[in-house]
Structures are given as C-alpha cells and as structure tokens.
Amino acid sequence: GEDVEQSLFLSVREGDSSVINCTYTDSSSTYLYWYKQEPGAGLQLLTYIFSNMDMKQDQRLTVLLNKKDKHLSLRIADTQTGDSAIYFCAESVKAAGNKLTFGGGTRVLVKP
Amino acid sequence: GAVVSQHPSWVICKSGTSVKIECRSLDFQATTMFWYRQFPKQSLMLMATSNEGSKATYEQGVEKDKFLINHASLTLSTLTVTSAHPEDSSFYICSASRSALAYEQYFGPGTRLTVT
C-alpha cells in the first residue's frame, strides 16, 4: 500500500538551512515531489525527482533520495521568512495512473 | 502559464443545501482534473479523478452521489456537494493536469466550505 510520512513541525532561524524529511513505503514510486502550501492557498510544486536519481539541486533547494531506505529530504539553504509554510512530500506511481499520494505535511516556521 | 482558478474561494451554506465549486484551467487544456479534500492541519486526500466527457472515478470511501463531479470541457470541472452537512466543511482543492505526468498537475487556490 501507499504511505508517506513526514515530521509535523520544524523551527529554524532565518539564514540557517532547513532540512525536511519524508519516508515512503511504495518501492514502485516513479517520481517524488515537494510541494509548498502557504496559509489558505493551494499547493505550489517546488521540485520533483525521478526515482532513479539520488540528488537534484535547484537554486536554494536540494533534494536527496535514498531509494534503499525509501527516504526523501528537502534542504532549503539560507532559509527566509517567506519560506514559512507547510511542505508536503508526495509520490506518484505510474501503474496507479500517476496519482499523487501526499504525506501529512511539515509546518516550517522561520524565526527572524 | 499553467494557472488554475477556483470559484468561489470561500462559501458558507446552510445544512441541507447544495453548493457548487468550479475549477478552471485558465491557459491550458486539462486532460484530467482532480479533486482533493483537506481537513485543518491535515494532508490532501484525493476524492476523485475526472476526464473530460466521461464519468469521474471516485476513491474508495467517497460517496459519488454526495459529491457530484462534472467535467464538461477541457478547461472546466465542477464539484457539487449535495445536501451538505457540517461534517462536509473542509478545504476543497482541485488540480488540473495537461498530461499524464503527475508533475504537470497544477493546483487551484482552494475553496473553503463551511456548512452551518
């Protein structure tokens, strides 16, 4: 079955790096994703990684994928107050029509 | 590009009435649209998947007679909550996909429904 789990909360000081972790159970995941949700808003796709990759970097964002341990992380460098939001990891499986399965979300609070 | 809108952004209705939520892809044609439900401080739960011109596919546990989905065109899908009850109060989010690839799924801003 599909199960994606994340820690609930992360507090970080402005300028520091944030690391948000996610674990998943479906070994047939095709892609893994990180979304950002600001209060009262929909989801914004931040980045995604194909399951045969182990790292992807995009400006301040670095995604690490450990397929053996089914562990995904998102590192945000030089965290800003505007990064305060809820971050969801998600997976999709080609055999399931590429439907997205979301984790519970990690609330990130950036303190000045 | 790839903008998805929802209308209304919030709605309050009385118990027993029905409410319709629209989801539009503004600058692309969506092969598939998805409807999600999000409870406070919780994750998104997929309710149904709809393709233009065909019946929606509902996830297990979602009442199709209560949550009516119509996907009339490649840019518009509607979700009607029929005979709403307070437990239907939630944040409803749609997404539209312009391909079969999940990373080309774009999310609307959501509709907050409160049933009194």
mmCIF file of C-alpha atoms in Angstrom:
data_model
loop_
_atom_site.group_PDB
_atom_site.id
_atom_site.type_symbol
_atom_site.label_atom_id
_atom_site.label_comp_id
_atom_site.label_asym_id
_atom_site.label_seq_id
_atom_site.Cartn_x
_atom_site.Cartn_y
_atom_site.Cartn_z
ATOM 1 C CA GLY A 1 0.000 0.000 0.000
ATOM 2 C CA GLU A 2 0.928 3.645 -0.249
ATOM 3 C CA ASP A 3 2.055 5.500 2.824
ATOM 4 C CA VAL A 4 4.023 8.718 3.010
ATOM 5 C CA GLU A 5 5.116 10.110 6.349
ATOM 6 C CA GLN A 6 6.697 13.356 7.489
ATOM 7 C CA SER A 7 7.575 15.021 10.757
ATOM 8 C CA LEU A 8 4.983 17.559 11.845
ATOM 9 C CA PHE A 9 6.958 20.650 12.649
ATOM 10 C CA LEU A 10 10.308 22.339 12.067
ATOM 11 C CA SER A 11 11.537 25.601 13.533
ATOM 12 C CA VAL A 12 14.579 27.277 12.004
ATOM 13 C CA ARG A 13 16.357 30.602 12.285
ATOM 14 C CA GLU A 14 16.453 32.933 9.302
ATOM 15 C CA GLY A 15 19.635 32.370 7.321
ATOM 16 C CA ASP A 16 20.135 28.799 8.524
ATOM 17 C CA SER A 17 19.474 25.711 6.421
ATOM 18 C CA SER A 18 16.255 23.732 6.827
ATOM 19 C CA VAL A 19 16.020 20.017 6.253
ATOM 20 C CA ILE A 20 12.622 18.387 5.910
ATOM 21 C CA ASN A 21 12.444 14.613 5.871
ATOM 22 C CA CYS A 22 9.964 12.192 4.370
ATOM 23 C CA THR A 23 9.668 8.423 4.203
ATOM 24 C CA TYR A 24 7.558 6.391 1.851
ATOM 25 C CA THR A 25 6.710 2.726 1.536
ATOM 26 C CA ASP A 26 5.910 2.130 -2.123
ATOM 27 C CA SER A 27 9.059 0.909 -3.815
ATOM 28 C CA SER A 28 7.460 1.335 -7.236
ATOM 29 C CA SER A 29 7.257 5.112 -6.870
ATOM 30 C CA THR A 30 8.068 6.765 -10.153
ATOM 31 C CA TYR A 31 8.534 10.341 -9.056
ATOM 32 C CA LEU A 32 8.773 12.041 -5.677
ATOM 33 C CA TYR A 33 7.768 15.632 -5.123
ATOM 34 C CA TRP A 34 7.966 18.532 -2.741
ATOM 35 C CA TYR A 35 5.079 20.997 -2.583
ATOM 36 C CA LYS A 36 4.702 24.216 -0.598
ATOM 37 C CA GLN A 37 1.394 25.433 0.797
ATOM 38 C CA GLU A 38 1.008 28.889 2.251
ATOM 39 C CA PRO A 39 -1.954 29.672 4.549
ATOM 40 C CA GLY A 40 -5.316 29.452 2.797
ATOM 41 C CA ALA A 41 -3.739 28.668 -0.556
ATOM 42 C CA GLY A 42 -3.317 25.770 -2.917
ATOM 43 C CA LEU A 43 -0.155 23.821 -3.498
ATOM 44 C CA GLN A 44 2.900 25.042 -5.355
ATOM 45 C CA LEU A 45 5.233 22.443 -6.832
ATOM 46 C CA LEU A 46 8.751 23.246 -5.644
ATOM 47 C CA THR A 47 10.670 20.416 -7.188
ATOM 48 C CA TYR A 48 10.480 16.761 -8.074
ATOM 49 C CA ILE A 49 12.932 13.943 -8.566
ATOM 50 C CA PHE A 50 12.768 10.852 -10.701
ATOM 51 C CA SER A 51 13.146 7.675 -8.707
ATOM 52 C CA ASN A 52 16.388 6.626 -10.412
ATOM 53 C CA MET A 53 18.141 9.812 -9.303
ATOM 54 C CA ASP A 54 19.685 10.377 -5.908
ATOM 55 C CA MET A 55 20.067 14.141 -5.872
ATOM 56 C CA LYS A 56 18.648 17.205 -7.536
ATOM 57 C CA GLN A 57 19.583 20.813 -6.889
ATOM 58 C CA ASP A 58 17.608 23.873 -7.904
ATOM 59 C CA GLN A 59 18.875 27.190 -6.566
ATOM 60 C CA ARG A 60 18.354 27.090 -2.771
ATOM 61 C CA LEU A 61 16.659 23.709 -2.868
ATOM 62 C CA THR A 62 18.434 20.359 -2.714
ATOM 63 C CA VAL A 63 16.522 17.087 -2.853
ATOM 64 C CA LEU A 64 18.186 13.888 -1.692
ATOM 65 C CA LEU A 65 16.672 10.500 -2.379
ATOM 66 C CA ASN A 66 17.791 7.302 -0.699
ATOM 67 C CA LYS A 67 15.840 4.680 -2.582
ATOM 68 C CA LYS A 68 17.162 1.808 -0.495
ATOM 69 C CA ASP A 69 15.818 3.357 2.698
ATOM 70 C CA LYS A 70 12.842 4.988 0.926
ATOM 71 C CA HIS A 71 13.868 8.318 2.392
ATOM 72 C CA LEU A 72 13.470 11.702 0.749
ATOM 73 C CA SER A 73 14.694 15.025 2.080
ATOM 74 C CA LEU A 74 14.431 18.654 1.089
ATOM 75 C CA ARG A 75 17.140 21.082 2.124
ATOM 76 C CA ILE A 76 16.448 24.786 1.897
ATOM 77 C CA ALA A 77 19.607 26.863 2.062
ATOM 78 C CA ASP A 78 19.616 30.359 3.579
ATOM 79 C CA THR A 79 16.055 29.987 4.843
ATOM 80 C CA GLN A 80 13.986 33.166 4.651
ATOM 81 C CA THR A 81 10.831 34.247 6.494
ATOM 82 C CA GLY A 82 8.944 33.778 3.230
ATOM 83 C CA ASP A 83 9.796 30.092 3.419
ATOM 84 C CA SER A 84 7.444 29.704 6.393
ATOM 85 C CA ALA A 85 4.734 27.368 5.108
ATOM 86 C CA ILE A 86 3.627 23.764 5.118
ATOM 87 C CA TYR A 87 5.726 21.468 2.974
ATOM 88 C CA PHE A 88 4.264 18.261 1.586
ATOM 89 C CA CYS A 89 6.176 15.429 0.073
ATOM 90 C CA ALA A 90 4.299 13.265 -2.381
ATOM 91 C CA GLU A 91 4.846 10.273 -4.585
ATOM 92 C CA SER A 92 3.323 9.051 -7.787
ATOM 93 C CA VAL A 93 3.309 5.576 -9.241
ATOM 94 C CA LYS A 94 2.976 5.094 -12.973
ATOM 95 C CA ALA A 95 0.949 1.925 -12.510
ATOM 96 C CA ALA A 96 -1.584 3.905 -10.452
ATOM 97 C CA GLY A 97 -2.134 6.429 -13.204
ATOM 98 C CA ASN A 98 0.395 8.821 -11.719
ATOM 99 C CA LYS A 99 -1.971 9.815 -8.944
ATOM 100 C CA LEU A 100 -0.315 11.790 -6.186
ATOM 101 C CA THR A 101 -0.169 10.451 -2.635
ATOM 102 C CA PHE A 102 0.724 13.096 -0.096
ATOM 103 C CA GLY A 103 2.428 12.979 3.253
ATOM 104 C CA GLY A 104 0.879 14.723 6.220
ATOM 105 C CA GLY A 105 2.890 17.899 5.747
ATOM 106 C CA THR A 106 5.647 19.577 7.765
ATOM 107 C CA ARG A 107 4.936 23.004 9.128
ATOM 108 C CA VAL A 108 8.095 25.118 8.861
ATOM 109 C CA LEU A 109 8.390 28.226 10.969
ATOM 110 C CA VAL A 110 11.254 30.583 10.202
ATOM 111 C CA LYS A 111 12.219 32.837 13.079
ATOM 112 C CA PRO A 112 13.989 36.162 12.453
ATOM 113 C CA GLY B 1 1.382 29.686 -17.746
ATOM 114 C CA ALA B 2 -0.444 26.732 -16.126
ATOM 115 C CA VAL B 3 -2.845 28.705 -13.946
ATOM 116 C CA VAL B 4 -5.787 27.021 -12.260
ATOM 117 C CA SER B 5 -8.573 29.010 -10.638
ATOM 118 C CA GLN B 6 -11.343 28.017 -8.278
ATOM 119 C CA HIS B 7 -14.597 29.746 -7.575
ATOM 120 C CA PRO B 8 -15.740 30.610 -5.032
ATOM 121 C CA SER B 9 -12.718 30.954 -2.770
ATOM 122 C CA TRP B 10 -14.944 30.525 0.243
ATOM 123 C CA VAL B 11 -18.591 29.734 0.785
ATOM 124 C CA ILE B 12 -20.919 29.366 3.722
ATOM 125 C CA CYS B 13 -24.094 27.370 3.245
ATOM 126 C CA LYS B 14 -26.878 26.022 5.395
ATOM 127 C CA SER B 15 -27.154 22.358 6.238
ATOM 128 C CA GLY B 16 -29.234 20.508 3.651
ATOM 129 C CA THR B 17 -28.445 22.799 0.738
ATOM 130 C CA SER B 18 -26.140 22.090 -2.188
ATOM 131 C CA VAL B 19 -23.108 24.063 -3.232
ATOM 132 C CA LYS B 20 -21.148 24.034 -6.476
ATOM 133 C CA ILE B 21 -17.425 24.692 -6.748
ATOM 134 C CA GLU B 22 -15.821 25.449 -10.111
ATOM 135 C CA CYS B 23 -12.301 24.606 -11.196
ATOM 136 C CA ARG B 24 -10.889 26.165 -14.342
ATOM 137 C CA SER B 25 -7.614 25.803 -16.160
ATOM 138 C CA LEU B 26 -7.075 29.309 -17.494
ATOM 139 C CA ASP B 27 -4.303 28.942 -20.027
ATOM 140 C CA PHE B 28 -4.152 25.278 -20.931
ATOM 141 C CA GLN B 29 -6.402 22.379 -21.717
ATOM 142 C CA ALA B 30 -6.570 19.849 -18.943
ATOM 143 C CA THR B 31 -6.778 16.205 -19.893
ATOM 144 C CA THR B 32 -7.560 15.303 -16.314
ATOM 145 C CA MET B 33 -8.776 17.168 -13.261
ATOM 146 C CA PHE B 34 -8.531 16.016 -9.674
ATOM 147 C CA TRP B 35 -10.492 16.971 -6.599
ATOM 148 C CA TYR B 36 -8.917 16.856 -3.152
ATOM 149 C CA ARG B 37 -10.201 17.476 0.313
ATOM 150 C CA GLN B 38 -8.067 18.860 3.109
ATOM 151 C CA PHE B 39 -9.059 18.975 6.760
ATOM 152 C CA PRO B 40 -7.376 21.508 9.068
ATOM 153 C CA LYS B 41 -3.737 20.701 9.676
ATOM 154 C CA GLN B 42 -4.019 17.540 7.632
ATOM 155 C CA SER B 43 -2.901 16.338 4.276
ATOM 156 C CA LEU B 44 -4.744 16.327 0.970
ATOM 157 C CA MET B 45 -6.934 13.346 0.310
ATOM 158 C CA LEU B 46 -7.814 12.573 -3.278
ATOM 159 C CA MET B 47 -11.570 12.384 -3.720
ATOM 160 C CA ALA B 48 -11.942 11.747 -7.431
ATOM 161 C CA THR B 49 -10.330 11.934 -10.833
ATOM 162 C CA SER B 50 -12.231 13.225 -13.814
ATOM 163 C CA ASN B 51 -11.593 13.236 -17.513
ATOM 164 C CA GLU B 52 -13.450 15.488 -19.902
ATOM 165 C CA GLY B 53 -16.598 13.903 -21.223
ATOM 166 C CA SER B 54 -16.506 10.806 -19.054
ATOM 167 C CA LYS B 55 -17.645 9.822 -15.589
ATOM 168 C CA ALA B 56 -15.436 10.630 -12.668
ATOM 169 C CA THR B 57 -13.527 7.896 -10.874
ATOM 170 C CA TYR B 58 -14.071 8.152 -7.131
ATOM 171 C CA GLU B 59 -11.645 6.999 -4.466
ATOM 172 C CA GLN B 60 -12.732 4.373 -2.013
ATOM 173 C CA GLY B 61 -14.977 5.764 0.694
ATOM 174 C CA VAL B 62 -16.069 8.846 -1.274
ATOM 175 C CA GLU B 63 -19.814 8.992 -1.886
ATOM 176 C CA LYS B 64 -20.340 9.698 -5.563
ATOM 177 C CA ASP B 65 -23.979 10.661 -5.033
ATOM 178 C CA LYS B 66 -22.970 13.250 -2.488
ATOM 179 C CA PHE B 67 -20.005 14.711 -4.324
ATOM 180 C CA LEU B 68 -21.121 15.170 -7.918
ATOM 181 C CA ILE B 69 -18.382 15.893 -10.396
ATOM 182 C CA ASN B 70 -18.993 17.205 -13.877
ATOM 183 C CA HIS B 71 -16.156 17.708 -16.328
ATOM 184 C CA ALA B 72 -17.939 19.454 -19.150
ATOM 185 C CA SER B 73 -14.962 20.783 -21.057
ATOM 186 C CA LEU B 74 -11.192 20.627 -21.192
ATOM 187 C CA THR B 75 -10.985 23.741 -19.045
ATOM 188 C CA LEU B 76 -13.822 23.335 -16.537
ATOM 189 C CA SER B 77 -14.717 20.829 -13.859
ATOM 190 C CA THR B 78 -17.309 21.317 -11.145
ATOM 191 C CA LEU B 79 -17.786 19.665 -7.770
ATOM 192 C CA THR B 80 -21.268 19.843 -6.262
ATOM 193 C CA VAL B 81 -21.668 18.965 -2.611
ATOM 194 C CA THR B 82 -25.267 17.844 -2.317
ATOM 195 C CA SER B 83 -27.328 18.040 0.860
ATOM 196 C CA ALA B 84 -24.372 19.452 2.714
ATOM 197 C CA HIS B 85 -23.832 18.725 6.387
ATOM 198 C CA PRO B 86 -21.454 20.335 8.883
ATOM 199 C CA GLU B 87 -19.056 17.398 8.539
ATOM 200 C CA ASP B 88 -18.624 18.352 4.871
ATOM 201 C CA SER B 89 -16.973 21.586 5.986
ATOM 202 C CA SER B 90 -13.464 21.448 4.624
ATOM 203 C CA PHE B 91 -10.959 22.964 2.214
ATOM 204 C CA TYR B 92 -11.520 21.621 -1.282
ATOM 205 C CA ILE B 93 -8.652 21.861 -3.746
ATOM 206 C CA CYS B 94 -8.720 20.987 -7.405
ATOM 207 C CA SER B 95 -5.842 20.350 -9.725
ATOM 208 C CA ALA B 96 -5.609 20.148 -13.479
ATOM 209 C CA SER B 97 -3.183 18.099 -15.463
ATOM 210 C CA ARG B 98 -2.185 18.800 -19.022
ATOM 211 C CA SER B 99 -0.544 15.456 -19.485
ATOM 212 C CA ALA B 100 -0.363 12.035 -17.925
ATOM 213 C CA LEU B 101 2.653 13.162 -15.909
ATOM 214 C CA ALA B 102 1.915 13.966 -12.275
ATOM 215 C CA TYR B 103 4.475 16.771 -12.194
ATOM 216 C CA GLU B 104 2.374 18.574 -14.745
ATOM 217 C CA GLN B 105 -0.522 18.699 -12.301
ATOM 218 C CA TYR B 106 -1.290 22.288 -11.299
ATOM 219 C CA PHE B 107 -3.272 23.181 -8.223
ATOM 220 C CA GLY B 108 -6.024 25.706 -7.708
ATOM 221 C CA PRO B 109 -6.029 28.023 -4.692
ATOM 222 C CA GLY B 110 -8.727 26.042 -2.912
ATOM 223 C CA THR B 111 -12.291 26.665 -1.738
ATOM 224 C CA ARG B 112 -13.155 26.780 1.916
ATOM 225 C CA LEU B 113 -16.622 25.394 2.553
ATOM 226 C CA THR B 114 -18.376 25.980 5.861
ATOM 227 C CA VAL B 115 -21.725 24.307 6.429
ATOM 228 C CA THR B 116 -23.773 25.742 9.277
#
